[in-house]
Amino acid sequence: MASDDNPLIKALPPAVDYLSYLTILEYNLTLEQLPLLHDILQDTTLTANIGWDLVHLLLPLLPESQSCLQDVARLGNPREVILKVTELLEALNAPDGNTVEDDEKNEDQVGGRDSQERPDEEDASLTVPKHVGDSTAREGPSR
């Protein structure tokens, strides 16, 4: 590996926690650092803990970051890596620039549908029938 003066080497866990190391990577990762990062990512414990969060840092550096992305895919936590990749792909496919999470938030604010377009017939299905909760409507076997 490279010199011990490199921040990517000096800050390796256990010198700092994984979250802090991700922050250091975010601020220091350049195209020139990618070969060093490739070597660092051979540590399976480190890659399993931080790999999923490197994906968004490595994508803009493609094609040079391909070997690092392959390390993350091979050695990272598979479930977390797949979720992160899926999230980033969904963000790319959003036609209005919003992410899927933004669209879900907007739907929640509006109630999931436009009540102006579908009057009373759908609203009727949301009302509670009168017999539910009405103590006078109970008919059961007399004792």
mmCIF file with all atom_site columns, C-alpha atoms in Angstrom:
data_model
loop_
_atom_site.group_PDB
_atom_site.id
_atom_site.type_symbol
_atom_site.label_atom_id
_atom_site.label_alt_id
_atom_site.label_comp_id
_atom_site.label_asym_id
_atom_site.label_entity_id
_atom_site.label_seq_id
_atom_site.pdbx_PDB_ins_code
_atom_site.Cartn_x
_atom_site.Cartn_y
_atom_site.Cartn_z
_atom_site.occupancy
_atom_site.B_iso_or_equiv
_atom_site.pdbx_formal_charge
_atom_site.auth_seq_id
_atom_site.auth_comp_id
_atom_site.auth_asym_id
_atom_site.auth_atom_id
_atom_site.pdbx_PDB_model_num
ATOM 1   C CA . MET A 1 1   ? 0.000   0.000   0.000   1.00 0.00 ? 1   MET A CA 1
ATOM 2   C CA . ALA A 1 2   ? 0.971   3.644   -0.179  1.00 0.00 ? 2   ALA A CA 1
ATOM 3   C CA . SER A 1 3   ? 2.574   5.895   2.372   1.00 0.00 ? 3   SER A CA 1
ATOM 4   C CA . ASP A 1 4   ? 1.326   6.011   5.955   1.00 0.00 ? 4   ASP A CA 1
ATOM 5   C CA . ASP A 1 5   ? 0.788   9.767   5.480   1.00 0.00 ? 5   ASP A CA 1
ATOM 6   C CA . ASN A 1 6   ? -2.210  9.129   3.255   1.00 0.00 ? 6   ASN A CA 1
ATOM 7   C CA . PRO A 1 7   ? -5.465  9.934   5.090   1.00 0.00 ? 7   PRO A CA 1
ATOM 8   C CA . LEU A 1 8   ? -7.083  6.768   3.701   1.00 0.00 ? 8   LEU A CA 1
ATOM 9   C CA . ILE A 1 9   ? -4.387  4.718   5.455   1.00 0.00 ? 9   ILE A CA 1
ATOM 10  C CA . LYS A 1 10  ? -4.061  6.770   8.639   1.00 0.00 ? 10  LYS A CA 1
ATOM 11  C CA . ALA A 1 11  ? -7.792  6.688   9.344   1.00 0.00 ? 11  ALA A CA 1
ATOM 12  C CA . LEU A 1 12  ? -8.365  2.974   8.772   1.00 0.00 ? 12  LEU A CA 1
ATOM 13  C CA . PRO A 1 13  ? -10.459 1.367   11.505  1.00 0.00 ? 13  PRO A CA 1
ATOM 14  C CA . PRO A 1 14  ? -9.857  0.843   14.391  1.00 0.00 ? 14  PRO A CA 1
ATOM 15  C CA . ALA A 1 15  ? -8.209  4.306   14.324  1.00 0.00 ? 15  ALA A CA 1
ATOM 16  C CA . VAL A 1 16  ? -11.704 5.691   13.607  1.00 0.00 ? 16  VAL A CA 1
ATOM 17  C CA . ASP A 1 17  ? -15.144 4.118   13.453  1.00 0.00 ? 17  ASP A CA 1
ATOM 18  C CA . TYR A 1 18  ? -16.649 3.002   10.147  1.00 0.00 ? 18  TYR A CA 1
ATOM 19  C CA . LEU A 1 19  ? -18.944 5.990   9.777   1.00 0.00 ? 19  LEU A CA 1
ATOM 20  C CA . SER A 1 20  ? -16.076 8.425   10.302  1.00 0.00 ? 20  SER A CA 1
ATOM 21  C CA . TYR A 1 21  ? -13.979 6.484   7.811   1.00 0.00 ? 21  TYR A CA 1
ATOM 22  C CA . LEU A 1 22  ? -16.745 6.830   5.229   1.00 0.00 ? 22  LEU A CA 1
ATOM 23  C CA . THR A 1 23  ? -16.716 10.584  5.787   1.00 0.00 ? 23  THR A CA 1
ATOM 24  C CA . ILE A 1 24  ? -12.947 10.683  5.331   1.00 0.00 ? 24  ILE A CA 1
ATOM 25  C CA . LEU A 1 25  ? -13.310 8.681   2.120   1.00 0.00 ? 25  LEU A CA 1
ATOM 26  C CA . GLU A 1 26  ? -16.000 11.026  0.874   1.00 0.00 ? 26  GLU A CA 1
ATOM 27  C CA . TYR A 1 27  ? -13.758 14.058  1.274   1.00 0.00 ? 27  TYR A CA 1
ATOM 28  C CA . ASN A 1 28  ? -10.493 12.467  0.098   1.00 0.00 ? 28  ASN A CA 1
ATOM 29  C CA . LEU A 1 29  ? -11.478 10.055  -2.663  1.00 0.00 ? 29  LEU A CA 1
ATOM 30  C CA . THR A 1 30  ? -10.059 11.015  -6.039  1.00 0.00 ? 30  THR A CA 1
ATOM 31  C CA . LEU A 1 31  ? -9.261  9.125   -9.216  1.00 0.00 ? 31  LEU A CA 1
ATOM 32  C CA . GLU A 1 32  ? -5.659  8.913   -8.029  1.00 0.00 ? 32  GLU A CA 1
ATOM 33  C CA . GLN A 1 33  ? -6.768  7.268   -4.756  1.00 0.00 ? 33  GLN A CA 1
ATOM 34  C CA . LEU A 1 34  ? -8.753  4.500   -6.456  1.00 0.00 ? 34  LEU A CA 1
ATOM 35  C CA . PRO A 1 35  ? -5.870  1.975   -6.718  1.00 0.00 ? 35  PRO A CA 1
ATOM 36  C CA . LEU A 1 36  ? -5.191  2.459   -3.006  1.00 0.00 ? 36  LEU A CA 1
ATOM 37  C CA . LEU A 1 37  ? -8.889  2.083   -2.201  1.00 0.00 ? 37  LEU A CA 1
ATOM 38  C CA . HIS A 1 38  ? -8.925  -1.131  -4.250  1.00 0.00 ? 38  HIS A CA 1
ATOM 39  C CA . ASP A 1 39  ? -6.152  -2.488  -2.011  1.00 0.00 ? 39  ASP A CA 1
ATOM 40  C CA . ILE A 1 40  ? -7.929  -1.299  1.156   1.00 0.00 ? 40  ILE A CA 1
ATOM 41  C CA . LEU A 1 41  ? -11.187 -2.962  0.106   1.00 0.00 ? 41  LEU A CA 1
ATOM 42  C CA . GLN A 1 42  ? -9.515  -6.383  0.167   1.00 0.00 ? 42  GLN A CA 1
ATOM 43  C CA . ASP A 1 43  ? -10.186 -6.269  3.931   1.00 0.00 ? 43  ASP A CA 1
ATOM 44  C CA . THR A 1 44  ? -13.441 -8.218  4.004   1.00 0.00 ? 44  THR A CA 1
ATOM 45  C CA . THR A 1 45  ? -14.562 -6.876  7.386   1.00 0.00 ? 45  THR A CA 1
ATOM 46  C CA . LEU A 1 46  ? -14.088 -3.287  6.309   1.00 0.00 ? 46  LEU A CA 1
ATOM 47  C CA . THR A 1 47  ? -15.791 -3.829  2.957   1.00 0.00 ? 47  THR A CA 1
ATOM 48  C CA . ALA A 1 48  ? -18.717 -5.643  4.569   1.00 0.00 ? 48  ALA A CA 1
ATOM 49  C CA . ASN A 1 49  ? -19.224 -2.675  6.904   1.00 0.00 ? 49  ASN A CA 1
ATOM 50  C CA . ILE A 1 50  ? -18.795 0.244   4.507   1.00 0.00 ? 50  ILE A CA 1
ATOM 51  C CA . GLY A 1 51  ? -19.109 -1.148  0.986   1.00 0.00 ? 51  GLY A CA 1
ATOM 52  C CA . TRP A 1 52  ? -22.807 -0.437  0.568   1.00 0.00 ? 52  TRP A CA 1
ATOM 53  C CA . ASP A 1 53  ? -22.225 3.251   1.258   1.00 0.00 ? 53  ASP A CA 1
ATOM 54  C CA . LEU A 1 54  ? -19.320 3.510   -1.171  1.00 0.00 ? 54  LEU A CA 1
ATOM 55  C CA . VAL A 1 55  ? -21.478 2.762   -4.190  1.00 0.00 ? 55  VAL A CA 1
ATOM 56  C CA . HIS A 1 56  ? -22.761 6.331   -4.520  1.00 0.00 ? 56  HIS A CA 1
ATOM 57  C CA . LEU A 1 57  ? -19.196 7.664   -4.200  1.00 0.00 ? 57  LEU A CA 1
ATOM 58  C CA . LEU A 1 58  ? -17.789 5.279   -6.796  1.00 0.00 ? 58  LEU A CA 1
ATOM 59  C CA . LEU A 1 59  ? -20.448 5.572   -9.504  1.00 0.00 ? 59  LEU A CA 1
ATOM 60  C CA . PRO A 1 60  ? -19.450 9.092   -10.607 1.00 0.00 ? 60  PRO A CA 1
ATOM 61  C CA . LEU A 1 61  ? -15.847 7.869   -10.943 1.00 0.00 ? 61  LEU A CA 1
ATOM 62  C CA . LEU A 1 62  ? -16.663 5.148   -13.473 1.00 0.00 ? 62  LEU A CA 1
ATOM 63  C CA . PRO A 1 63  ? -14.999 3.594   -15.448 1.00 0.00 ? 63  PRO A CA 1
ATOM 64  C CA . GLU A 1 64  ? -11.890 4.059   -13.288 1.00 0.00 ? 64  GLU A CA 1
ATOM 65  C CA . SER A 1 65  ? -13.723 2.890   -10.160 1.00 0.00 ? 65  SER A CA 1
ATOM 66  C CA . GLN A 1 66  ? -14.893 -0.380  -11.687 1.00 0.00 ? 66  GLN A CA 1
ATOM 67  C CA . SER A 1 67  ? -12.423 -2.534  -9.733  1.00 0.00 ? 67  SER A CA 1
ATOM 68  C CA . CYS A 1 68  ? -13.536 -0.932  -6.452  1.00 0.00 ? 68  CYS A CA 1
ATOM 69  C CA . LEU A 1 69  ? -17.197 -1.493  -7.323  1.00 0.00 ? 69  LEU A CA 1
ATOM 70  C CA . GLN A 1 70  ? -16.391 -5.118  -8.087  1.00 0.00 ? 70  GLN A CA 1
ATOM 71  C CA . ASP A 1 71  ? -14.709 -5.395  -4.671  1.00 0.00 ? 71  ASP A CA 1
ATOM 72  C CA . VAL A 1 72  ? -17.837 -4.002  -3.021  1.00 0.00 ? 72  VAL A CA 1
ATOM 73  C CA . ALA A 1 73  ? -20.047 -6.409  -4.978  1.00 0.00 ? 73  ALA A CA 1
ATOM 74  C CA . ARG A 1 74  ? -17.834 -9.368  -4.119  1.00 0.00 ? 74  ARG A CA 1
ATOM 75  C CA . LEU A 1 75  ? -16.924 -8.621  -0.490  1.00 0.00 ? 75  LEU A CA 1
ATOM 76  C CA . GLY A 1 76  ? -19.616 -6.245  0.735   1.00 0.00 ? 76  GLY A CA 1
ATOM 77  C CA . ASN A 1 77  ? -22.782 -7.149  2.606   1.00 0.00 ? 77  ASN A CA 1
ATOM 78  C CA . PRO A 1 78  ? -24.878 -8.494  -0.297  1.00 0.00 ? 78  PRO A CA 1
ATOM 79  C CA . ARG A 1 79  ? -28.287 -7.377  0.972   1.00 0.00 ? 79  ARG A CA 1
ATOM 80  C CA . GLU A 1 80  ? -27.169 -3.830  1.730   1.00 0.00 ? 80  GLU A CA 1
ATOM 81  C CA . VAL A 1 81  ? -25.279 -3.509  -1.557  1.00 0.00 ? 81  VAL A CA 1
ATOM 82  C CA . ILE A 1 82  ? -28.301 -4.673  -3.577  1.00 0.00 ? 82  ILE A CA 1
ATOM 83  C CA . LEU A 1 83  ? -30.581 -2.258  -1.717  1.00 0.00 ? 83  LEU A CA 1
ATOM 84  C CA . LYS A 1 84  ? -28.212 0.653   -2.312  1.00 0.00 ? 84  LYS A CA 1
ATOM 85  C CA . VAL A 1 85  ? -27.775 -0.143  -6.001  1.00 0.00 ? 85  VAL A CA 1
ATOM 86  C CA . THR A 1 86  ? -31.546 -0.473  -6.400  1.00 0.00 ? 86  THR A CA 1
ATOM 87  C CA . GLU A 1 87  ? -32.077 2.869   -4.676  1.00 0.00 ? 87  GLU A CA 1
ATOM 88  C CA . LEU A 1 88  ? -29.555 4.581   -6.950  1.00 0.00 ? 88  LEU A CA 1
ATOM 89  C CA . LEU A 1 89  ? -31.039 3.007   -10.086 1.00 0.00 ? 89  LEU A CA 1
ATOM 90  C CA . GLU A 1 90  ? -34.528 4.141   -9.070  1.00 0.00 ? 90  GLU A CA 1
ATOM 91  C CA . ALA A 1 91  ? -33.187 7.659   -8.607  1.00 0.00 ? 91  ALA A CA 1
ATOM 92  C CA . LEU A 1 92  ? -31.782 7.544   -12.143 1.00 0.00 ? 92  LEU A CA 1
ATOM 93  C CA . ASN A 1 93  ? -35.129 6.428   -13.572 1.00 0.00 ? 93  ASN A CA 1
ATOM 94  C CA . ALA A 1 94  ? -37.218 9.092   -11.836 1.00 0.00 ? 94  ALA A CA 1
ATOM 95  C CA . PRO A 1 95  ? -38.558 11.207  -14.757 1.00 0.00 ? 95  PRO A CA 1
ATOM 96  C CA . ASP A 1 96  ? -38.958 14.432  -12.770 1.00 0.00 ? 96  ASP A CA 1
ATOM 97  C CA . GLY A 1 97  ? -35.671 14.201  -10.892 1.00 0.00 ? 97  GLY A CA 1
ATOM 98  C CA . ASN A 1 98  ? -37.433 13.170  -7.686  1.00 0.00 ? 98  ASN A CA 1
ATOM 99  C CA . THR A 1 99  ? -36.441 9.929   -6.065  1.00 0.00 ? 99  THR A CA 1
ATOM 100 C CA . VAL A 1 100 ? -38.982 7.237   -5.335  1.00 0.00 ? 100 VAL A CA 1
ATOM 101 C CA . GLU A 1 101 ? -38.852 8.285   -1.665  1.00 0.00 ? 101 GLU A CA 1
ATOM 102 C CA . ASP A 1 102 ? -39.784 11.858  -2.654  1.00 0.00 ? 102 ASP A CA 1
ATOM 103 C CA . ASP A 1 103 ? -42.728 10.548  -4.672  1.00 0.00 ? 103 ASP A CA 1
ATOM 104 C CA . GLU A 1 104 ? -43.915 8.443   -1.729  1.00 0.00 ? 104 GLU A CA 1
ATOM 105 C CA . LYS A 1 105 ? -43.729 11.481  0.570   1.00 0.00 ? 105 LYS A CA 1
ATOM 106 C CA . ASN A 1 106 ? -45.798 13.489  -1.908  1.00 0.00 ? 106 ASN A CA 1
ATOM 107 C CA . GLU A 1 107 ? -48.397 10.707  -2.091  1.00 0.00 ? 107 GLU A CA 1
ATOM 108 C CA . ASP A 1 108 ? -48.627 10.616  1.702   1.00 0.00 ? 108 ASP A CA 1
ATOM 109 C CA . GLN A 1 109 ? -49.243 14.358  1.821   1.00 0.00 ? 109 GLN A CA 1
ATOM 110 C CA . VAL A 1 110 ? -52.038 14.116  -0.735  1.00 0.00 ? 110 VAL A CA 1
ATOM 111 C CA . GLY A 1 111 ? -53.492 10.980  0.760   1.00 0.00 ? 111 GLY A CA 1
ATOM 112 C CA . GLY A 1 112 ? -52.259 8.691   -1.994  1.00 0.00 ? 112 GLY A CA 1
ATOM 113 C CA . ARG A 1 113 ? -54.889 9.854   -4.520  1.00 0.00 ? 113 ARG A CA 1
ATOM 114 C CA . ASP A 1 114 ? -56.560 12.948  -5.787  1.00 0.00 ? 114 ASP A CA 1
ATOM 115 C CA . SER A 1 115 ? -59.907 13.246  -4.051  1.00 0.00 ? 115 SER A CA 1
ATOM 116 C CA . GLN A 1 116 ? -61.035 15.812  -6.642  1.00 0.00 ? 116 GLN A CA 1
ATOM 117 C CA . GLU A 1 117 ? -61.016 13.233  -9.439  1.00 0.00 ? 117 GLU A CA 1
ATOM 118 C CA . ARG A 1 118 ? -63.035 10.543  -7.660  1.00 0.00 ? 118 ARG A CA 1
ATOM 119 C CA . PRO A 1 119 ? -65.880 11.961  -5.680  1.00 0.00 ? 119 PRO A CA 1
ATOM 120 C CA . ASP A 1 120 ? -68.229 10.165  -3.345  1.00 0.00 ? 120 ASP A CA 1
ATOM 121 C CA . GLU A 1 121 ? -68.045 6.620   -4.689  1.00 0.00 ? 121 GLU A CA 1
ATOM 122 C CA . GLU A 1 122 ? -64.578 5.938   -3.271  1.00 0.00 ? 122 GLU A CA 1
ATOM 123 C CA . ASP A 1 123 ? -65.160 8.097   -0.223  1.00 0.00 ? 123 ASP A CA 1
ATOM 124 C CA . ALA A 1 124 ? -68.183 5.949   0.624   1.00 0.00 ? 124 ALA A CA 1
ATOM 125 C CA . SER A 1 125 ? -65.946 2.899   0.862   1.00 0.00 ? 125 SER A CA 1
ATOM 126 C CA . LEU A 1 126 ? -63.858 4.674   3.477   1.00 0.00 ? 126 LEU A CA 1
ATOM 127 C CA . THR A 1 127 ? -66.754 5.443   5.810   1.00 0.00 ? 127 THR A CA 1
ATOM 128 C CA . VAL A 1 128 ? -67.544 3.124   8.657   1.00 0.00 ? 128 VAL A CA 1
ATOM 129 C CA . PRO A 1 129 ? -70.895 1.330   8.316   1.00 0.00 ? 129 PRO A CA 1
ATOM 130 C CA . LYS A 1 130 ? -73.466 2.476   10.857  1.00 0.00 ? 130 LYS A CA 1
ATOM 131 C CA . HIS A 1 131 ? -73.769 -0.926  12.495  1.00 0.00 ? 131 HIS A CA 1
ATOM 132 C CA . VAL A 1 132 ? -70.072 -0.927  13.493  1.00 0.00 ? 132 VAL A CA 1
ATOM 133 C CA . GLY A 1 133 ? -69.733 0.596   16.895  1.00 0.00 ? 133 GLY A CA 1
ATOM 134 C CA . ASP A 1 134 ? -73.471 1.225   17.208  1.00 0.00 ? 134 ASP A CA 1
ATOM 135 C CA . SER A 1 135 ? -74.633 -0.441  20.431  1.00 0.00 ? 135 SER A CA 1
ATOM 136 C CA . THR A 1 136 ? -78.282 -0.456  19.304  1.00 0.00 ? 136 THR A CA 1
ATOM 137 C CA . ALA A 1 137 ? -77.516 -2.458  16.183  1.00 0.00 ? 137 ALA A CA 1
ATOM 138 C CA . ARG A 1 138 ? -76.159 -5.455  18.082  1.00 0.00 ? 138 ARG A CA 1
ATOM 139 C CA . GLU A 1 139 ? -78.238 -8.489  17.596  1.00 0.00 ? 139 GLU A CA 1
ATOM 140 C CA . GLY A 1 140 ? -77.035 -11.557 19.269  1.00 0.00 ? 140 GLY A CA 1
ATOM 141 C CA . PRO A 1 141 ? -78.452 -14.589 20.932  1.00 0.00 ? 141 PRO A CA 1
ATOM 142 C CA . SER A 1 142 ? -80.410 -13.684 24.023  1.00 0.00 ? 142 SER A CA 1
ATOM 143 C CA . ARG A 1 143 ? -79.327 -15.247 27.243  1.00 0.00 ? 143 ARG A CA 1
#
